[in-house]
Amino acid sequence: MSDGPLFMTLLLRNLNDFLKSNAYSVALIREEISRVKEDLEHIRSFFGNVEQELHRDLWTRILDVAYEAEHAINSILARDRGLLHLIFLLPETVGKIKLVKKEPVINKSSIASKIIVGFEEETEWIIQKLTSGPAEVDVISIVGMPGLGKTTLAYRVYTEKSVVGHFDVRAWCTVDQERNEKKLLQKVFNEVIGLKERVSEDDIDDDVADKLQRQQFGKRYLIVLDDLWDTATWDELTRPLYAIPSEFQKGSRVILTSRKKEVALHGKFHSDPLDLRLLRPEESWELFEKKVFGEERCPDELKDVGEKIAEKCDGLPLVLDLIGGVISRKEKKEALRIEVLNNLSSFIFKDEEEVMKVIQLSYDHLSDHLKPCFLYLASYPKDEDIVISLLKELWSDGLVEPTDLKSVEEVTEIYVDELICSSLVIVRGGSEQSCQIHDLVHDFCSIKSRQEKLFDLTSSIVLSSSSSDLMLRRRTISFNEGIYSDDSSFFSPEKRNPCAKHLLSLKIESGFLYDWHLRHLRLLKRLELRYIMLTDTAMNEIGMLVNLRCLRIWMDAKALPLSFSNLCNLDTLVVENSEPNLVLSPSIWSLAKLRYVQIERTCSVFGSCIHKPTKLENLTTLSLLKLSCSVDLENIFKRFPNLRTLDFSRECSAPEQIYFPRLDVLNKLEMVSASFKCRGRTHVHQFDFHFPSSLKVVYLVGFHLASDELSRIGRSLPNLQKLRLYGASIEGGKEWNMEQVTFHNLKSLQRVYMFFSEWQVIADESFPVLEKL
């Protein structure tokens, strides 16, 4: 599908949100919004039936029409003279929309002419897998991001003398975007029998699968399926091969290259897929040098700049090949090298067609719902490690919608897995899973986001108020190291900066708010003000921003402002509060869409409204809740029936009767972190734990427990995968006996500052699947 529907999908989602809103400003034009939504859904239906690229000019005009419709509605809601646009713009332009099909042209460079550098260990590994191992058919998959050299590596081993001599028959089939499986089978068959002519539709034999099977029977064959995109095509192409009985397969092999891990894992037989790495620095320099100078060596006076250029290509062969090609065609002087070094991205995109097509193919194969999530990776600075958990939060703020069967968190998890399998991101390990995107992919996301009219990025909030480019007046994300009151007129309603009124997302890292105003940012959906202590005026004006979905702020208050009860669309609330305990009542009970609450110190929900029957049905994460030790909190937790993650603390004095809250009322709870602090003399308390069986992760901090209490946790939580005990002890240092207890699914057991005299455990029986201790 072309890229146009992506923008329209998000726009229709926003219009639908407006129609559901109870805001007074929306009510005034609800009929007009409904009419625009119907018209755009009509336009969207045209796009849904188009599989080829649209003519570029028509594509641009259609997106402009959709954007102008959104701009008109937003102008009315922001009180920025948009009514005439709404009345005249859309009816005039919808009639002009006609879809034009265009056959895409994909130019692939000759594999044989590629300069091959690096991957020696990988080459040897593949050759060994090809020439030794099981007698049955095996599949060697090469998977990785676009531009890594998967095809080049496959061709290297395909033409290696030891490989050529080992097999009776070899065939190479480039799958690419071909959807006709019979045509692909005909290509493989023609290669097997020695015909090299291009296959036309008229040449396809209906019995080609049977003929291919008979031709391969009893022979040792090697077939390369290059650039495969889906599992269905794999199944069709390999069915004739797997139909040969194993005793007649004679060590035959299939090499599969794909950008999608899902395809590689689906095709796995004996060997694990090869996750192709980036080039090492010395390999990058070797490839770059050969591309620029051929068989000659780089002159000493140019070597320093040349090595820096190679380093900035971040080990991606495609970029090294493109940049080397640019320089090889020019006069080899140091001045040119320095120009390339300082303007690497622009030099890459001088050959934009090839680069864009390489990444565009992977982008096209992403599901429509994942495309905007992928493009939003450009909102992170280049070379930054993107923490997966934070990425999920970013996506959940309006980019991910729940389904009838799955929550936002579950859908987001699926999106992350799908993105990782696309090979467009580089996954990092560590204590927190993170990912990176190559600079080239980052550039693609930035360019595509602007083409799609999703958002634009700026590093300063000092935006021109005279710009006629409507793009600057919409989805702008601002990043700043520090902003102060006299830096800009951006926060002054009187200065009428049009960029401010149409801002949808704003993030500022630090600064000083003295006479700033926020009330005119009426369309704002995401607001992050970090390390900025907000004034009472600013806090009250935030309560006027009824379209806010995500709010991350610093504050100094005893309670959540009453004005926040107006934030009817708020989904995410993150607060760093200087006071030790922030009372969320009564404002929180009005935030029906609230899904994620994180208070960096502690918070509580006690107050005069505690007996009201209000429930927060959508709340799935609550942290850090402060609970009283002397009160049964079962009724409070019933207010959060769909809670999945809970982080709470309890403080008490020694004489008090202490209860652990009944959590079994939260039957969807998957993670709980409980911290216990007892002032005065330390006591061992008999806690009666009532955990729901759905729990997968349990953190207990500061608990002094009896051995049998820990054993009961193991017996009552069949789904428990991670248990962390911090600052805990077993009855003043006695033994921890687990001989009769089995944690069936526990994969991680962490004990930090935990005290006991002896641990009686039979590891294989108590922890049969433990991976980390």
GROMACS .gro file of C-alpha atoms in nm, residues 354-695:
model
  342
  354GLU     CA    1   1.898   0.372  -0.457
  355VAL     CA    2   1.920   0.442  -0.083
  356MET     CA    3   1.552   0.521  -0.042
  357LYS     CA    4   1.448   0.214  -0.238
  358VAL     CA    5   1.658  -0.017  -0.021
  359ILE     CA    6   1.498   0.099   0.304
  360GLN     CA    7   1.163   0.172   0.139
  361LEU     CA    8   1.120  -0.198   0.063
  362SER     CA    9   1.152  -0.287   0.431
  363TYR     CA   10   0.925   0.004   0.520
  364ASP     CA   11   0.662  -0.111   0.268
  365HIS     CA   12   0.656  -0.455   0.429
  366LEU     CA   13   0.580  -0.316   0.773
  367SER     CA   14   0.215  -0.340   0.868
  368ASP     CA   15   0.027  -0.012   0.831
  369HIS     CA   16  -0.019   0.027   1.206
  370LEU     CA   17   0.356  -0.009   1.268
  371LYS     CA   18   0.470   0.247   1.008
  372PRO     CA   19   0.402   0.563   1.215
  373CYS     CA   20   0.561   0.396   1.520
  374PHE     CA   21   0.873   0.323   1.316
  375LEU     CA   22   0.891   0.677   1.176
  376TYR     CA   23   0.868   0.824   1.527
  377LEU     CA   24   1.213   0.675   1.597
  378ALA     CA   25   1.341   0.988   1.422
  379SER     CA   26   1.230   1.187   1.728
  380TYR     CA   27   1.530   1.039   1.912
  381PRO     CA   28   1.875   1.191   1.849
  382LYS     CA   29   2.108   0.998   1.620
  383ASP     CA   30   2.326   0.729   1.779
  384GLU     CA   31   2.115   0.728   2.096
  385ASP     CA   32   2.034   0.401   2.268
  386ILE     CA   33   1.656   0.380   2.274
  387VAL     CA   34   1.533   0.199   2.586
  388ILE     CA   35   1.259  -0.041   2.475
  389SER     CA   36   1.039   0.028   2.779
  390LEU     CA   37   1.049   0.405   2.710
  391LEU     CA   38   0.981   0.344   2.342
  392LYS     CA   39   0.667   0.153   2.439
  393GLU     CA   40   0.554   0.452   2.644
  394LEU     CA   41   0.610   0.687   2.348
  395TRP     CA   42   0.409   0.464   2.116
  396SER     CA   43   0.127   0.414   2.363
  397ASP     CA   44   0.059   0.790   2.368
  398GLY     CA   45  -0.174   0.789   2.068
  399LEU     CA   46   0.011   0.566   1.821
  400VAL     CA   47  -0.121   0.235   1.954
  401GLU     CA   48  -0.487   0.152   1.992
  402PRO     CA   49  -0.626  -0.139   2.198
  403THR     CA   50  -0.822  -0.412   2.026
  404ASP     CA   51  -1.125  -0.605   2.148
  405LEU     CA   52  -0.900  -0.879   2.283
  406LYS     CA   53  -0.573  -0.700   2.365
  407SER     CA   54  -0.478  -0.403   2.580
  408VAL     CA   55  -0.254  -0.116   2.467
  409GLU     CA   56   0.041  -0.281   2.647
  410GLU     CA   57  -0.015  -0.614   2.474
  411VAL     CA   58  -0.051  -0.453   2.132
  412THR     CA   59   0.263  -0.246   2.195
  413GLU     CA   60   0.456  -0.562   2.282
  414ILE     CA   61   0.351  -0.712   1.948
  415TYR     CA   62   0.462  -0.396   1.767
  416VAL     CA   63   0.807  -0.410   1.931
  417ASP     CA   64   0.853  -0.775   1.833
  418GLU     CA   65   0.746  -0.697   1.477
  419LEU     CA   66   0.988  -0.405   1.451
  420ILE     CA   67   1.279  -0.615   1.583
  421CYS     CA   68   1.197  -0.890   1.333
  422SER     CA   69   1.203  -0.636   1.048
  423SER     CA   70   1.582  -0.590   1.101
  424LEU     CA   71   1.540  -0.211   1.076
  425VAL     CA   72   1.663  -0.168   1.433
  426ILE     CA   73   1.978  -0.293   1.603
  427VAL     CA   74   1.895  -0.460   1.936
  428ARG     CA   75   2.128  -0.408   2.232
  429GLY     CA   76   2.151  -0.618   2.549
  430GLY     CA   77   2.229  -0.496   2.901
  431SER     CA   78   2.025  -0.450   3.215
  432GLU     CA   79   1.751  -0.284   3.010
  433GLN     CA   80   1.686  -0.396   2.654
  434SER     CA   81   1.746  -0.115   2.409
  435CYS     CA   82   1.782  -0.061   2.037
  436GLN     CA   83   1.947   0.175   1.790
  437ILE     CA   84   1.882   0.271   1.433
  438HIS     CA   85   2.155   0.330   1.179
  439ASP     CA   86   2.208   0.695   1.082
  440LEU     CA   87   2.087   0.612   0.731
  441VAL     CA   88   1.763   0.467   0.868
  442HIS     CA   89   1.729   0.774   1.092
  443ASP     CA   90   1.760   1.000   0.785
  444PHE     CA   91   1.499   0.791   0.605
  445CYS     CA   92   1.257   0.825   0.899
  446SER     CA   93   1.310   1.202   0.914
  447ILE     CA   94   1.252   1.250   0.542
  448LYS     CA   95   0.959   1.010   0.532
  449SER     CA   96   0.794   1.174   0.834
  450ARG     CA   97   0.798   1.508   0.659
  451GLN     CA   98   0.673   1.358   0.332
  452GLU     CA   99   0.397   1.184   0.524
  453LYS     CA  100   0.320   1.507   0.709
  454LEU     CA  101   0.337   1.314   1.036
  455PHE     CA  102   0.565   1.554   1.220
  456ASP     CA  103   0.860   1.784   1.181
  457LEU     CA  104   1.153   1.815   1.418
  458THR     CA  105   1.318   2.131   1.542
  459SER     CA  106   1.593   2.189   1.796
  460SER     CA  107   1.459   2.527   1.897
  461ILE     CA  108   1.123   2.666   2.000
  462VAL     CA  109   1.210   2.998   1.834
  463LEU     CA  110   1.004   2.929   1.524
  464SER     CA  111   0.930   3.178   1.254
  465SER     CA  112   0.585   3.327   1.286
  466SER     CA  113   0.592   3.447   0.924
  467SER     CA  114   0.648   3.106   0.764
  468SER     CA  115   0.388   3.016   0.507
  469ASP     CA  116   0.480   2.647   0.528
  470LEU     CA  117   0.193   2.483   0.709
  471MET     CA  118   0.424   2.194   0.791
  472LEU     CA  119   0.589   2.412   1.054
  473ARG     CA  120   0.254   2.474   1.215
  474ARG     CA  121   0.163   2.120   1.304
  475ARG     CA  122   0.329   1.812   1.451
  476THR     CA  123   0.643   1.979   1.580
  477ILE     CA  124   0.853   1.817   1.848
  478SER     CA  125   1.100   2.050   2.018
  479PHE     CA  126   1.410   1.942   2.204
  480ASN     CA  127   1.600   2.191   2.417
  481GLU     CA  128   1.879   2.172   2.669
  482GLY     CA  129   1.759   2.485   2.847
  483ILE     CA  130   1.486   2.746   2.800
  484TYR     CA  131   1.431   3.062   3.001
  485SER     CA  132   1.157   3.322   3.017
  486ASP     CA  133   1.320   3.577   2.789
  487ASP     CA  134   1.436   3.328   2.526
  488SER     CA  135   1.129   3.336   2.307
  489SER     CA  136   0.782   3.474   2.249
  490PHE     CA  137   0.666   3.117   2.205
  491PHE     CA  138   0.484   3.105   2.538
  492SER     CA  139   0.316   3.442   2.507
  493PRO     CA  140  -0.045   3.428   2.380
  494GLU     CA  141  -0.031   3.800   2.301
  495LYS     CA  142   0.251   3.755   2.044
  496ARG     CA  143   0.027   3.520   1.842
  497ASN     CA  144   0.294   3.283   1.718
  498PRO     CA  145   0.094   3.052   1.486
  499CYS     CA  146   0.339   2.767   1.543
  500ALA     CA  147   0.248   2.760   1.912
  501LYS     CA  148  -0.127   2.727   1.861
  502HIS     CA  149  -0.085   2.426   1.631
  503LEU     CA  150   0.177   2.249   1.838
  504LEU     CA  151   0.090   1.887   1.918
  505SER     CA  152   0.396   1.778   2.114
  506LEU     CA  153   0.644   1.973   2.325
  507LYS     CA  154   0.943   1.850   2.522
  508ILE     CA  155   1.182   2.079   2.711
  509GLU     CA  156   1.466   1.940   2.920
  510SER     CA  157   1.530   2.231   3.158
  511GLY     CA  158   1.461   2.598   3.215
  512PHE     CA  159   1.289   2.857   3.429
  513LEU     CA  160   0.917   2.930   3.404
  514TYR     CA  161   0.834   3.271   3.547
  515ASP     CA  162   0.578   3.436   3.319
  516TRP     CA  163   0.526   3.158   3.066
  517HIS     CA  164   0.172   3.071   2.962
  518LEU     CA  165   0.047   2.740   2.830
  519ARG     CA  166  -0.327   2.796   2.795
  520HIS     CA  167  -0.305   2.885   2.423
  521LEU     CA  168  -0.148   2.547   2.335
  522ARG     CA  169  -0.498   2.401   2.305
  523LEU     CA  170  -0.413   2.122   2.058
  524LEU     CA  171  -0.121   1.991   2.263
  525LYS     CA  172  -0.133   1.614   2.310
  526ARG     CA  173   0.205   1.552   2.470
  527LEU     CA  174   0.379   1.782   2.718
  528GLU     CA  175   0.712   1.703   2.885
  529LEU     CA  176   0.871   1.968   3.108
  530ARG     CA  177   1.167   1.813   3.286
  531TYR     CA  178   1.372   1.980   3.558
  532ILE     CA  179   1.133   2.278   3.545
  533MET     CA  180   0.949   2.361   3.866
  534LEU     CA  181   0.605   2.479   3.758
  535THR     CA  182   0.430   2.782   3.901
  536ASP     CA  183   0.070   2.765   4.026
  537THR     CA  184  -0.040   2.961   3.718
  538ALA     CA  185   0.128   2.715   3.482
  539MET     CA  186  -0.029   2.424   3.671
  540ASN     CA  187  -0.377   2.569   3.639
  541GLU     CA  188  -0.326   2.639   3.268
  542ILE     CA  189  -0.217   2.280   3.209
  543GLY     CA  190  -0.563   2.188   3.335
  544MET     CA  191  -0.706   2.379   3.034
  545LEU     CA  192  -0.526   2.159   2.780
  546VAL     CA  193  -0.811   1.912   2.738
  547ASN     CA  194  -0.650   1.730   2.443
  548LEU     CA  195  -0.347   1.621   2.646
  549ARG     CA  196  -0.276   1.248   2.632
  550CYS     CA  197   0.066   1.244   2.795
  551LEU     CA  198   0.187   1.473   3.075
  552ARG     CA  199   0.534   1.454   3.232
  553ILE     CA  200   0.615   1.736   3.476
  554TRP     CA  201   0.804   1.841   3.787
  555MET     CA  202   0.604   2.002   4.065
  556ASP     CA  203   0.611   2.107   4.430
  557ALA     CA  204   0.267   2.031   4.570
  558LYS     CA  205   0.087   1.828   4.833
  559ALA     CA  206  -0.196   1.729   4.600
  560LEU     CA  207  -0.274   1.702   4.231
  561PRO     CA  208  -0.434   2.034   4.121
  562LEU     CA  209  -0.812   2.028   4.096
  563SER     CA  210  -0.784   2.174   3.745
  564PHE     CA  211  -0.630   1.845   3.628
  565SER     CA  212  -0.974   1.684   3.660
  566ASN     CA  213  -1.052   1.857   3.324
  567LEU     CA  214  -0.792   1.646   3.140
  568CYS     CA  215  -1.051   1.400   3.014
  569ASN     CA  216  -0.822   1.255   2.744
  570LEU     CA  217  -0.516   1.203   2.968
  571ASP     CA  218  -0.362   0.861   2.920
  572THR     CA  219  -0.018   0.894   3.084
  573LEU     CA  220   0.076   1.094   3.396
  574VAL     CA  221   0.436   1.107   3.519
  575VAL     CA  222   0.521   1.346   3.804
  576GLU     CA  223   0.846   1.422   3.984
  577ASN     CA  224   0.727   1.585   4.306
  578SER     CA  225   0.950   1.755   4.563
  579GLU     CA  226   0.697   1.683   4.839
  580PRO     CA  227   0.728   1.335   4.999
  581ASN     CA  228   0.372   1.225   4.919
  582LEU     CA  229   0.140   1.353   4.647
  583VAL     CA  230  -0.234   1.310   4.710
  584LEU     CA  231  -0.401   1.219   4.380
  585SER     CA  232  -0.759   1.249   4.508
  586PRO     CA  233  -1.002   1.383   4.407
  587SER     CA  234  -0.871   1.485   4.060
  588ILE     CA  235  -0.762   1.136   3.956
  589TRP     CA  236  -1.114   0.994   3.974
  590SER     CA  237  -1.223   1.219   3.684
  591LEU     CA  238  -0.952   1.089   3.449
  592ALA     CA  239  -1.142   0.795   3.304
  593LYS     CA  240  -0.891   0.730   3.022
  594LEU     CA  241  -0.589   0.722   3.253
  595ARG     CA  242  -0.374   0.418   3.177
  596TYR     CA  243  -0.027   0.487   3.322
  597VAL     CA  244   0.055   0.672   3.647
  598GLN     CA  245   0.409   0.709   3.778
  599ILE     CA  246   0.486   0.936   4.074
  600GLU     CA  247   0.861   0.940   4.132
  601ARG     CA  248   0.843   0.970   4.513
  602THR     CA  249   0.514   0.843   4.655
  603CYS     CA  250   0.145   0.912   4.610
  604SER     CA  251  -0.179   0.823   4.781
  605VAL     CA  252  -0.547   0.818   4.690
  606PHE     CA  253  -0.693   0.895   5.032
  607GLY     CA  254  -0.925   1.188   5.073
  608SER     CA  255  -1.285   1.297   5.118
  609CYS     CA  256  -1.394   1.121   4.798
  610ILE     CA  257  -1.259   0.778   4.889
  611HIS     CA  258  -1.608   0.631   4.936
  612LYS     CA  259  -1.732   0.733   4.591
  613PRO     CA  260  -1.787   0.431   4.364
  614THR     CA  261  -1.564   0.561   4.082
  615LYS     CA  262  -1.338   0.310   3.904
  616LEU     CA  263  -1.045   0.368   3.671
  617GLU     CA  264  -1.114   0.085   3.429
  618ASN     CA  265  -0.823   0.169   3.195
  619LEU     CA  266  -0.547   0.204   3.456
  620THR     CA  267  -0.283  -0.066   3.404
  621THR     CA  268   0.025   0.083   3.577
  622LEU     CA  269   0.041   0.260   3.916
  623SER     CA  270   0.367   0.363   4.086
  624LEU     CA  271   0.466   0.455   4.359
  625LEU     CA  272   0.165   0.418   4.587
  626LYS     CA  273   0.207   0.480   4.961
  627LEU     CA  274  -0.016   0.258   5.173
  628SER     CA  275  -0.110   0.275   5.537
  629CYS     CA  276  -0.007  -0.030   5.739
  630SER     CA  277  -0.314  -0.034   5.957
  631VAL     CA  278  -0.589  -0.030   5.695
  632ASP     CA  279  -0.729  -0.308   5.477
  633LEU     CA  280  -0.704  -0.166   5.125
  634GLU     CA  281  -0.905  -0.424   4.937
  635ASN     CA  282  -1.177  -0.173   4.849
  636ILE     CA  283  -0.924   0.073   4.709
  637PHE     CA  284  -0.767  -0.184   4.477
  638LYS     CA  285  -1.111  -0.274   4.349
  639ARG     CA  286  -1.109   0.075   4.195
  640PHE     CA  287  -0.833  -0.044   3.956
  641PRO     CA  288  -0.977  -0.371   3.819
  642ASN     CA  289  -0.740  -0.397   3.520
  643LEU     CA  290  -0.414  -0.308   3.694
  644ARG     CA  291  -0.116  -0.502   3.553
  645THR     CA  292   0.179  -0.330   3.725
  646LEU     CA  293   0.176  -0.207   4.085
  647ASP     CA  294   0.460  -0.049   4.283
  648PHE     CA  295   0.381   0.041   4.644
  649SER     CA  296   0.552   0.107   4.976
  650ARG     CA  297   0.444   0.071   5.339
  651GLU     CA  298   0.585   0.240   5.643
  652CYS     CA  299   0.484   0.170   6.000
  653SER     CA  300   0.598   0.174   6.361
  654ALA     CA  301   0.677  -0.153   6.540
  655PRO     CA  302   0.370  -0.179   6.768
  656GLU     CA  303   0.117  -0.154   6.490
  657GLN     CA  304  -0.081  -0.449   6.368
  658ILE     CA  305   0.043  -0.492   6.012
  659TYR     CA  306  -0.145  -0.626   5.713
  660PHE     CA  307  -0.021  -0.703   5.365
  661PRO     CA  308  -0.286  -0.574   5.123
  662ARG     CA  309  -0.506  -0.829   4.953
  663LEU     CA  310  -0.395  -0.821   4.594
  664ASP     CA  311  -0.594  -1.120   4.477
  665VAL     CA  312  -0.876  -0.881   4.380
  666LEU     CA  313  -0.644  -0.767   4.096
  667ASN     CA  314  -0.682  -1.076   3.879
  668LYS     CA  315  -0.490  -0.923   3.586
  669LEU     CA  316  -0.187  -0.815   3.790
  670GLU     CA  317   0.141  -0.936   3.635
  671MET     CA  318   0.406  -0.738   3.824
  672VAL     CA  319   0.419  -0.614   4.185
  673SER     CA  320   0.696  -0.436   4.370
  674ALA     CA  321   0.639  -0.398   4.745
  675SER     CA  322   0.869  -0.204   4.979
  676PHE     CA  323   0.836  -0.234   5.356
  677LYS     CA  324   0.999  -0.009   5.617
  678CYS     CA  325   0.941  -0.055   5.988
  679ARG     CA  326   1.061   0.226   6.214
  680GLY     CA  327   1.201   0.129   6.551
  681ARG     CA  328   1.295  -0.225   6.656
  682THR     CA  329   1.294  -0.483   6.374
  683HIS     CA  330   1.024  -0.748   6.396
  684VAL     CA  331   0.960  -1.063   6.200
  685HIS     CA  332   0.604  -1.028   6.079
  686GLN     CA  333   0.374  -1.308   5.975
  687PHE     CA  334   0.246  -1.176   5.646
  688ASP     CA  335  -0.059  -1.337   5.496
  689PHE     CA  336   0.013  -1.296   5.126
  690HIS     CA  337  -0.289  -1.296   4.898
  691PHE     CA  338  -0.138  -1.275   4.549
  692PRO     CA  339  -0.333  -1.330   4.225
  693SER     CA  340  -0.214  -1.634   4.029
  694SER     CA  341  -0.156  -1.411   3.723
  695LEU     CA  342   0.165  -1.262   3.875
   0.00000   0.00000   0.00000
